[in-house]
Tab-separated table of C-alpha atoms and ligand atoms in Angstrom:
chain	number	residue	atom	x	y	z
A	53	MET	CA	196.600	58.502	110.683
A	54	THR	CA	197.792	56.405	113.900
A	55	GLY	CA	195.520	58.424	116.431
A	56	ARG	CA	192.879	56.779	118.469
A	57	ARG	CA	189.918	56.360	116.690
A	58	GLU	CA	186.595	56.297	118.201
A	59	ARG	CA	186.004	53.046	119.559
A	60	TYR	CA	182.626	50.987	118.306
A	61	VAL	CA	181.247	47.984	120.316
A	62	LEU	CA	180.389	45.353	117.922
A	63	LEU	CA	177.951	42.863	119.279
A	64	ASN	CA	177.131	41.456	115.826
A	65	PRO	CA	178.033	38.113	115.075
A	66	GLY	CA	181.085	39.410	113.316
A	67	PRO	CA	183.337	41.425	112.362
A	68	VAL	CA	184.434	41.960	115.739
A	69	THR	CA	185.764	44.967	117.920
A	70	LEU	CA	189.356	44.232	117.560
A	71	THR	CA	192.216	44.483	120.016
A	72	GLU	CA	194.734	47.613	119.306
A	73	SER	CA	197.236	45.046	118.804
A	74	VAL	CA	195.536	43.199	116.099
A	75	ARG	CA	194.450	46.659	114.403
A	76	GLU	CA	198.218	47.599	114.505
A	77	SER	CA	199.394	44.399	112.561
A	78	LEU	CA	197.504	45.785	109.863
A	79	MET	CA	200.152	48.461	109.638
A	80	GLN	CA	202.857	46.030	108.580
A	81	ARG	CA	205.134	46.372	105.611
A	82	ASP	CA	203.932	46.024	102.141
A	83	MET	CA	204.578	42.365	100.752
A	84	CYS	CA	204.062	40.484	97.816
A	85	HIS	CA	202.312	36.893	98.161
A	86	ARG	CA	205.430	35.650	96.216
A	87	GLU	CA	207.899	36.210	98.638
A	88	SER	CA	209.284	33.688	100.725
A	89	ALA	CA	208.286	35.893	103.806
A	90	PHE	CA	204.740	35.477	102.649
A	91	SER	CA	205.087	32.066	102.246
A	92	GLU	CA	206.336	31.602	105.919
A	93	LEU	CA	203.410	33.920	107.191
A	94	MET	CA	201.003	31.707	105.233
A	95	GLY	CA	202.663	28.481	106.502
A	96	GLU	CA	202.437	29.441	110.191
A	97	VAL	CA	198.843	30.456	110.050
A	98	ARG	CA	197.720	27.314	108.291
A	99	ASP	CA	199.603	25.288	111.107
A	100	ARG	CA	198.046	27.716	114.047
A	101	LEU	CA	194.578	27.040	112.566
A	102	CYS	CA	195.060	23.437	113.083
A	103	GLN	CA	196.294	23.536	116.558
A	104	VAL	CA	193.107	25.605	117.929
A	105	TYR	CA	191.396	22.341	118.766
A	106	GLU	CA	194.720	20.407	119.992
A	107	SER	CA	194.195	17.832	117.590
A	108	GLU	CA	196.900	15.527	116.742
A	109	ARG	CA	199.628	18.226	115.325
A	110	GLU	CA	200.068	16.077	112.069
A	111	ALA	CA	196.553	15.056	111.426
A	112	TRP	CA	195.087	18.162	109.969
A	113	THR	CA	195.387	20.726	107.200
A	114	SER	CA	194.133	24.087	106.703
A	115	VAL	CA	193.556	25.768	103.173
A	116	LEU	CA	192.888	29.573	103.440
A	117	LEU	CA	190.779	31.393	100.976
A	118	THR	CA	190.150	34.940	100.372
A	119	GLY	CA	186.651	35.768	100.869
A	120	SER	CA	184.149	36.047	103.520
A	121	GLY	CA	182.936	32.979	105.845
A	122	THR	CA	180.590	31.840	102.790
A	123	ALA	CA	183.251	31.527	100.579
A	124	ALA	CA	184.761	28.918	102.712
A	125	VAL	CA	181.151	27.192	103.200
A	126	GLU	CA	180.816	27.235	99.403
A	127	SER	CA	184.617	26.038	98.973
A	128	MET	CA	183.586	23.193	100.969
A	129	VAL	CA	180.387	22.059	99.701
A	130	GLY	CA	181.219	22.570	96.350
A	131	SER	CA	184.407	20.878	96.167
A	132	LEU	CA	183.464	17.845	98.487
A	133	VAL	CA	179.945	16.808	97.486
A	134	THR	CA	180.849	15.085	94.328
A	135	GLY	CA	177.527	13.566	93.138
A	136	VAL	CA	174.036	14.776	92.387
A	137	GLY	CA	172.379	12.994	95.386
A	138	THR	CA	175.080	12.334	97.337
A	139	ALA	CA	174.656	14.900	100.399
A	140	LEU	CA	172.293	15.401	103.112
A	141	VAL	CA	171.391	18.975	104.735
A	142	ALA	CA	169.881	19.097	108.220
A	143	ALA	CA	169.209	22.670	108.278
A	144	ASN	CA	166.980	24.666	111.038
A	145	GLY	CA	168.337	28.425	109.995
A	146	VAL	CA	169.619	30.621	107.254
A	147	TYR	CA	172.995	29.283	106.992
A	148	GLY	CA	171.622	25.672	106.692
A	149	GLU	CA	169.177	26.761	104.092
A	150	ARG	CA	172.130	28.810	102.314
A	151	MET	CA	174.173	25.657	101.918
A	152	GLU	CA	171.010	23.987	100.481
A	153	SER	CA	170.977	27.135	97.882
A	154	MET	CA	175.019	26.628	97.387
A	155	LEU	CA	174.561	22.745	96.574
A	156	LYS	CA	171.774	23.560	93.979
A	157	HIS	CA	173.712	26.157	92.296
A	158	ALA	CA	176.365	23.551	92.052
A	159	GLY	CA	174.010	21.193	90.179
A	160	LYS	CA	173.674	19.148	93.257
A	161	ASN	CA	170.257	17.990	94.755
A	162	PRO	CA	170.732	17.329	98.560
A	163	VAL	CA	168.399	15.433	100.553
A	164	MET	CA	166.801	18.037	103.084
A	165	VAL	CA	166.011	17.502	106.669
A	166	ARG	CA	164.206	21.019	107.402
A	167	SER	CA	163.329	21.984	110.758
A	168	ASP	CA	161.529	25.145	112.065
A	169	TRP	CA	164.459	27.722	112.720
A	170	THR	CA	163.529	27.816	116.281
A	171	ASP	CA	163.652	23.770	116.486
A	172	PRO	CA	166.463	21.440	117.058
A	173	ILE	CA	167.839	19.321	113.783
A	174	ASP	CA	165.316	16.911	113.415
A	175	PHE	CA	167.630	13.959	114.259
A	176	ASP	CA	165.176	10.882	113.744
A	177	GLU	CA	164.442	12.111	110.303
A	178	VAL	CA	168.207	12.371	109.576
A	179	GLU	CA	168.607	8.686	110.471
A	180	GLU	CA	165.585	7.651	108.456
A	181	GLN	CA	166.892	9.167	105.609
A	182	LEU	CA	170.518	7.575	105.975
A	183	LYS	CA	168.485	4.138	106.097
A	184	GLN	CA	166.605	4.961	103.276
A	185	VAL	CA	169.093	6.688	100.774
A	186	SER	CA	171.934	4.894	100.303
A	187	SER	CA	173.739	7.496	98.170
A	188	ILE	CA	174.515	9.917	100.805
A	189	GLU	CA	177.648	10.221	101.698
A	190	HIS	CA	178.093	13.534	103.407
A	191	VAL	CA	175.984	14.889	106.449
A	192	ILE	CA	175.886	18.659	106.282
A	193	ALA	CA	175.011	20.933	109.266
A	194	VAL	CA	175.907	24.174	110.715
A	195	HIS	CA	177.507	23.791	114.197
A	196	HIS	CA	176.374	27.356	115.556
A	197	GLU	CA	172.969	28.530	113.831
A	198	THR	CA	173.608	32.116	113.944
A	199	THR	CA	170.122	32.922	112.833
A	200	THR	CA	168.803	31.841	116.746
A	201	GLY	CA	172.051	31.418	118.589
A	202	ARG	CA	171.331	27.509	118.702
A	203	LEU	CA	174.295	25.540	119.264
A	204	ASN	CA	173.197	22.488	117.196
A	205	ASP	CA	173.920	18.630	118.833
A	206	LEU	CA	176.844	17.848	116.698
A	207	ASP	CA	177.540	15.081	119.569
A	208	ARG	CA	174.363	13.527	118.480
A	209	LEU	CA	174.711	13.999	114.750
A	210	ALA	CA	178.234	12.624	114.877
A	211	ALA	CA	176.724	9.395	116.747
A	212	ILE	CA	174.112	9.036	113.970
A	213	CYS	CA	176.732	9.477	111.083
A	214	SER	CA	179.282	7.237	112.685
A	215	ARG	CA	176.590	4.447	113.200
A	216	HIS	CA	175.660	4.825	109.495
A	217	GLY	CA	179.073	5.112	108.024
A	218	LYS	CA	178.656	8.760	107.126
A	219	ARG	CA	181.053	11.727	107.014
A	220	MET	CA	180.178	15.189	108.317
A	221	LEU	CA	180.962	18.441	106.599
A	222	ILE	CA	180.521	21.311	109.140
A	223	ASP	CA	179.722	25.098	108.984
A	224	GLY	CA	181.765	26.247	111.868
A	225	VAL	CA	181.684	29.729	110.821
A	226	SER	CA	180.337	31.222	114.158
A	227	SER	CA	181.813	28.588	116.288
A	228	PHE	CA	185.451	27.846	115.527
A	229	GLY	CA	187.754	29.197	118.296
A	230	GLY	CA	184.757	29.869	120.973
A	231	GLU	CA	182.886	26.468	121.033
A	232	ARG	CA	183.949	22.938	121.400
A	233	LEU	CA	184.706	21.007	118.525
A	234	GLU	CA	185.522	17.589	118.637
A	235	LEU	CA	187.750	17.181	115.387
A	236	ASP	CA	189.464	13.906	116.257
A	237	ASN	CA	186.227	12.145	117.443
A	238	TRP	CA	183.586	13.184	115.146
A	239	PRO	CA	183.435	11.678	111.680
A	240	ILE	CA	184.484	14.980	110.042
A	241	ASP	CA	185.752	15.541	106.400
A	242	ALA	CA	185.732	19.478	106.638
A	243	VAL	CA	184.834	22.376	108.849
A	244	ALA	CA	184.726	25.777	107.227
A	245	ALA	CA	185.067	28.961	109.135
A	246	THR	CA	186.589	32.537	109.098
A	247	ALA	CA	189.092	34.849	110.423
A	248	ASN	CA	186.562	37.774	111.782
A	249	LYS	CA	184.277	35.759	114.161
A	250	CYS	CA	185.509	33.940	117.214
A	251	LEU	CA	189.299	34.021	116.160
A	252	HIS	CA	189.019	38.096	116.406
A	253	GLY	CA	190.640	38.793	113.269
A	254	ILE	CA	189.732	41.049	110.508
A	255	PRO	CA	187.391	40.136	107.617
A	256	GLY	CA	189.039	38.807	104.271
A	257	ILE	CA	190.295	35.370	104.923
A	258	ALA	CA	188.297	32.020	105.482
A	259	PHE	CA	189.370	28.779	105.552
A	260	VAL	CA	188.397	25.101	105.521
A	261	LEU	CA	190.216	22.360	107.997
A	262	MET	CA	190.454	19.019	106.709
A	263	PRO	CA	192.216	15.801	107.823
A	264	ARG	CA	195.321	15.749	106.162
A	265	ALA	CA	195.017	11.806	104.636
A	266	PHE	CA	191.621	13.237	103.171
A	267	ALA	CA	193.099	16.497	101.857
A	268	GLU	CA	195.947	14.633	100.076
A	269	GLY	CA	193.416	12.482	97.922
A	270	LEU	CA	191.332	15.433	96.710
A	271	ARG	CA	190.674	15.890	93.137
A	272	ALA	CA	190.000	19.159	91.379
A	273	GLY	CA	186.453	19.083	90.095
A	274	ALA	CA	184.341	21.772	91.915
A	275	PRO	CA	182.188	23.954	89.778
A	276	SER	CA	184.066	27.069	90.690
A	277	LEU	CA	187.832	27.804	89.644
A	278	TYR	CA	188.576	30.116	92.334
A	279	LEU	CA	186.852	28.179	95.386
A	280	ASP	CA	188.460	24.591	94.451
A	281	LEU	CA	189.629	23.403	97.669
A	282	ALA	CA	192.060	20.498	95.761
A	283	THR	CA	193.420	23.365	93.664
A	284	ASN	CA	193.991	25.443	96.565
A	285	PHE	CA	195.213	22.957	98.883
A	286	ALA	CA	197.746	22.071	96.027
A	287	ALA	CA	199.246	25.483	95.686
A	288	GLN	CA	199.375	26.264	99.348
A	289	GLN	CA	201.339	22.634	99.785
A	290	LYS	CA	203.940	24.193	97.632
A	291	GLY	CA	204.031	26.989	99.505
A	292	TYR	CA	202.185	30.006	97.688
A	293	PRO	CA	198.584	30.973	97.455
A	294	ALA	CA	197.000	30.049	93.769
A	295	PHE	CA	195.420	33.610	93.832
A	296	THR	CA	196.453	36.870	95.406
A	297	PRO	CA	195.310	36.643	99.208
A	298	ALA	CA	194.236	39.322	101.691
A	299	ILE	CA	197.559	39.888	102.778
A	300	GLN	CA	196.858	42.371	105.700
A	301	SER	CA	193.935	40.127	106.868
A	302	LEU	CA	196.359	37.476	107.269
A	303	TYR	CA	198.919	39.499	109.196
A	304	ALA	CA	195.951	40.161	111.198
A	305	LEU	CA	194.945	36.784	111.615
A	306	LYS	CA	198.424	35.682	112.531
A	307	ARG	CA	198.267	38.295	115.573
A	308	ALA	CA	194.882	36.962	116.756
A	309	LEU	CA	196.099	33.614	116.621
A	310	VAL	CA	198.979	34.194	118.778
A	311	GLU	CA	196.400	36.036	121.171
A	312	LEU	CA	193.858	33.334	121.240
A	313	GLU	CA	196.786	31.135	122.361
A	314	SER	CA	198.307	33.288	124.900
A	315	ASP	CA	194.634	34.121	126.440
A	316	GLY	CA	193.980	30.388	127.025
A	317	GLY	CA	192.990	28.909	123.875
A	318	TRP	CA	189.468	28.301	122.665
A	319	GLN	CA	188.041	26.856	126.097
A	320	GLN	CA	189.208	30.286	127.804
A	321	ARG	CA	187.315	32.080	125.112
A	322	TYR	CA	184.101	29.935	125.470
A	323	GLU	CA	184.163	30.802	129.403
A	324	ILE	CA	184.711	34.442	128.633
A	325	TYR	CA	181.593	34.293	125.976
A	326	ARG	CA	179.533	32.375	128.464
A	327	SER	CA	179.816	34.299	131.414
A	328	ARG	CA	179.268	37.552	129.309
A	329	SER	CA	175.988	36.006	127.868
A	330	ALA	CA	174.921	35.193	131.108
A	331	ARG	CA	175.451	38.337	132.563
A	332	VAL	CA	173.694	40.124	129.882
A	333	MET	CA	170.741	37.440	130.126
A	334	THR	CA	170.349	37.912	133.664
A	335	ALA	CA	170.186	41.787	133.194
A	336	LEU	CA	167.818	41.864	130.526
A	337	GLY	CA	165.641	39.758	132.409
A	338	GLU	CA	164.875	42.172	134.949
A	339	PHE	CA	163.731	44.244	132.166
A	340	GLY	CA	160.989	41.301	131.161
A	341	ILE	CA	163.431	40.403	128.198
A	342	GLU	CA	163.264	36.829	127.636
A	343	PRO	CA	165.619	34.756	125.501
A	344	LEU	CA	164.148	33.152	122.302
A	345	LEU	CA	165.441	29.704	123.009
A	346	ILE	CA	164.404	28.763	126.569
A	347	SER	CA	166.675	25.881	127.196
A	348	PRO	CA	170.029	26.608	127.981
A	349	GLN	CA	171.816	23.738	126.515
A	350	ASP	CA	170.190	24.762	123.300
A	351	ARG	CA	171.955	28.379	123.022
A	352	SER	CA	175.696	29.166	121.940
A	353	SER	CA	178.168	31.049	124.407
A	354	VAL	CA	178.775	33.502	121.457
A	355	LEU	CA	175.645	34.945	120.730
A	356	THR	CA	171.896	34.793	121.922
A	357	ALA	CA	168.605	35.717	120.656
A	358	TYR	CA	166.067	37.739	122.693
A	359	ARG	CA	162.503	38.452	121.849
A	360	LEU	CA	161.888	41.799	121.423
A	361	PRO	CA	159.820	43.123	124.473
A	362	ALA	CA	156.290	44.170	123.786
A	363	GLY	CA	156.022	47.829	122.697
A	364	ASN	CA	159.756	47.871	121.377
A	365	ASP	CA	160.577	47.341	117.877
A	366	TYR	CA	164.455	46.647	116.750
A	367	ASP	CA	165.077	50.487	115.917
A	368	SER	CA	163.797	51.598	119.139
A	369	LEU	CA	166.595	49.538	120.657
A	370	SER	CA	169.380	49.994	118.322
A	371	GLU	CA	169.267	53.520	117.638
A	372	PRO	CA	169.930	54.409	120.989
A	373	LEU	CA	172.641	52.088	121.356
A	374	LEU	CA	174.163	53.362	118.167
A	375	GLU	CA	174.286	56.654	119.560
A	376	GLN	CA	176.523	55.023	122.347
A	377	ARG	CA	178.708	53.461	119.384
A	378	ILE	CA	177.043	49.957	120.613
A	379	VAL	CA	176.049	47.648	117.400
A	380	ILE	CA	173.614	45.032	117.982
A	381	TYR	CA	171.821	42.923	115.302
A	382	ALA	CA	168.503	42.129	113.801
A	383	GLY	CA	166.767	38.813	113.313
A	384	GLN	CA	166.587	37.615	109.596
A	385	LYS	CA	163.593	37.220	107.566
A	386	GLU	CA	160.681	35.917	109.684
A	387	LEU	CA	162.461	36.514	112.896
A	388	GLU	CA	162.952	40.075	112.030
A	389	ARG	CA	160.215	41.587	114.051
A	390	ILE	CA	160.423	39.212	116.582
A	391	ILE	CA	164.029	38.893	117.710
A	392	PHE	CA	167.260	41.073	118.373
A	393	ARG	CA	170.626	39.282	118.736
A	394	ILE	CA	173.808	40.048	120.932
A	395	ALA	CA	177.083	38.293	120.221
A	396	VAL	CA	179.818	38.615	122.715
A	397	MET	CA	182.853	38.024	120.740
A	398	GLY	CA	185.788	40.743	120.556
A	399	ASP	CA	187.799	42.861	122.476
A	400	LEU	CA	185.306	43.902	124.873
A	401	GLN	CA	185.178	45.826	128.377
A	402	GLU	CA	183.254	45.774	131.306
A	403	ASP	CA	182.161	49.294	130.779
A	404	ASP	CA	180.509	48.145	127.507
A	405	PHE	CA	178.195	45.582	129.269
A	406	GLN	CA	177.061	48.343	131.445
A	407	THR	CA	176.261	50.979	128.664
A	408	LEU	CA	174.627	48.062	127.025
A	409	ILE	CA	172.337	47.143	129.552
A	410	ALA	CA	171.629	50.669	130.978
A	411	THR	CA	170.487	51.919	127.430
A	412	ILE	CA	168.583	48.860	126.653
A	413	GLY	CA	166.808	49.424	130.254
A	414	GLN	CA	165.981	53.050	129.069
A	415	ALA	CA	164.822	52.001	125.767
A	416	CYS	CA	162.337	49.364	126.852
A	417	VAL	CA	158.888	50.757	126.566
A	418	SER	CA	156.972	49.443	129.985
B	66	PLP	C1	178.612	34.453	109.558
B	66	PLP	C2	178.256	33.058	109.456
B	66	PLP	C3	178.461	32.773	107.926
B	66	PLP	C4	179.137	33.515	106.728
B	66	PLP	O1	179.042	34.680	106.584
B	66	PLP	P1	179.628	35.461	105.746
B	66	PLP	O2	178.894	37.099	106.004
B	66	PLP	O3	179.851	35.636	104.534
B	66	PLP	O4	181.153	35.891	106.652
B	66	PLP	C5	178.248	31.340	107.510
B	66	PLP	N1	177.867	30.631	108.510
B	66	PLP	C6	177.407	31.151	109.812
B	66	PLP	C7	177.098	30.041	110.605
B	66	PLP	C8	177.429	32.450	110.256
B	66	PLP	O5	177.196	32.820	111.230
């Protein structure tokens, strides 16, 4: 059981290639979530999540949910958007559009500011809508739109929100722990994220960060019982989760957060991701492979979308890579035939990139 497994290099946007120590953390003792030992573990993880961004120690709180990143996002928008027309969603990809669907499932009718997936958020239109629709309370956006690898400009969105007295709800699922988030400077009511992307844990636990004072004023009222933030927060504040959590996933998340801290925190992770992404881009450029987003400031450090080279479809790249136990990621929907994506999260080594680049070079048609 404990022998070395075949190592897979996951270059998809989560789950990630684990460190051995995170993997081993899964093998700890069986535990009941009503034991005081669990309460301590949960408390430590909730605190550590609030410290990833060095925000004032007491100013933020976190709520854990058992589910994938989507559970945290749905919990956030379902619990915090209270009126029918009180949210604006700025969407430029799959995940922004998914938040629109969540709100509609919850009987809400958000004001949508849509952009083409390859375009930035339409900030002028966001501002125009905020001027025209006084019922809007929350502006909702994705930080890193994984669809295209675009890092949406939250500085600009935050400035617009501040000017108009609006609060932000952020899908930070694929940026939390690897990109800059100005928790104390942006007008944020909540950020949703997950254990198994930039934090390098395993799937199973997702979470929502909120300013503590805001969280303490929450009332139950989400359309979902399981995902109601107020209910989950109140239970966790008393020391125990409302429902059975993914206990092993929490073991792994604690270990991963300890490693994030000892590795130098999110800033260090950001630098590593950036240098990995730059290296891959330079090498692929020599094969004539171009990034989808041309401007460097548009691109995240975490993931880059590349145009499929002429003559290659996705399978012609992904299959030879899979033979080398390297997993890349296809485009979604209308981008499926146009791009492939390479994420650089996880416990990756120099060799992995050499194999990646050489294999893609051989697979390229001309
Ligand atoms: C991965 C991701 C999600 C959540 O996806 P799950 O499959 O539910 O974990 C949400 N938003 C963004 C931006 C993501 O990259």
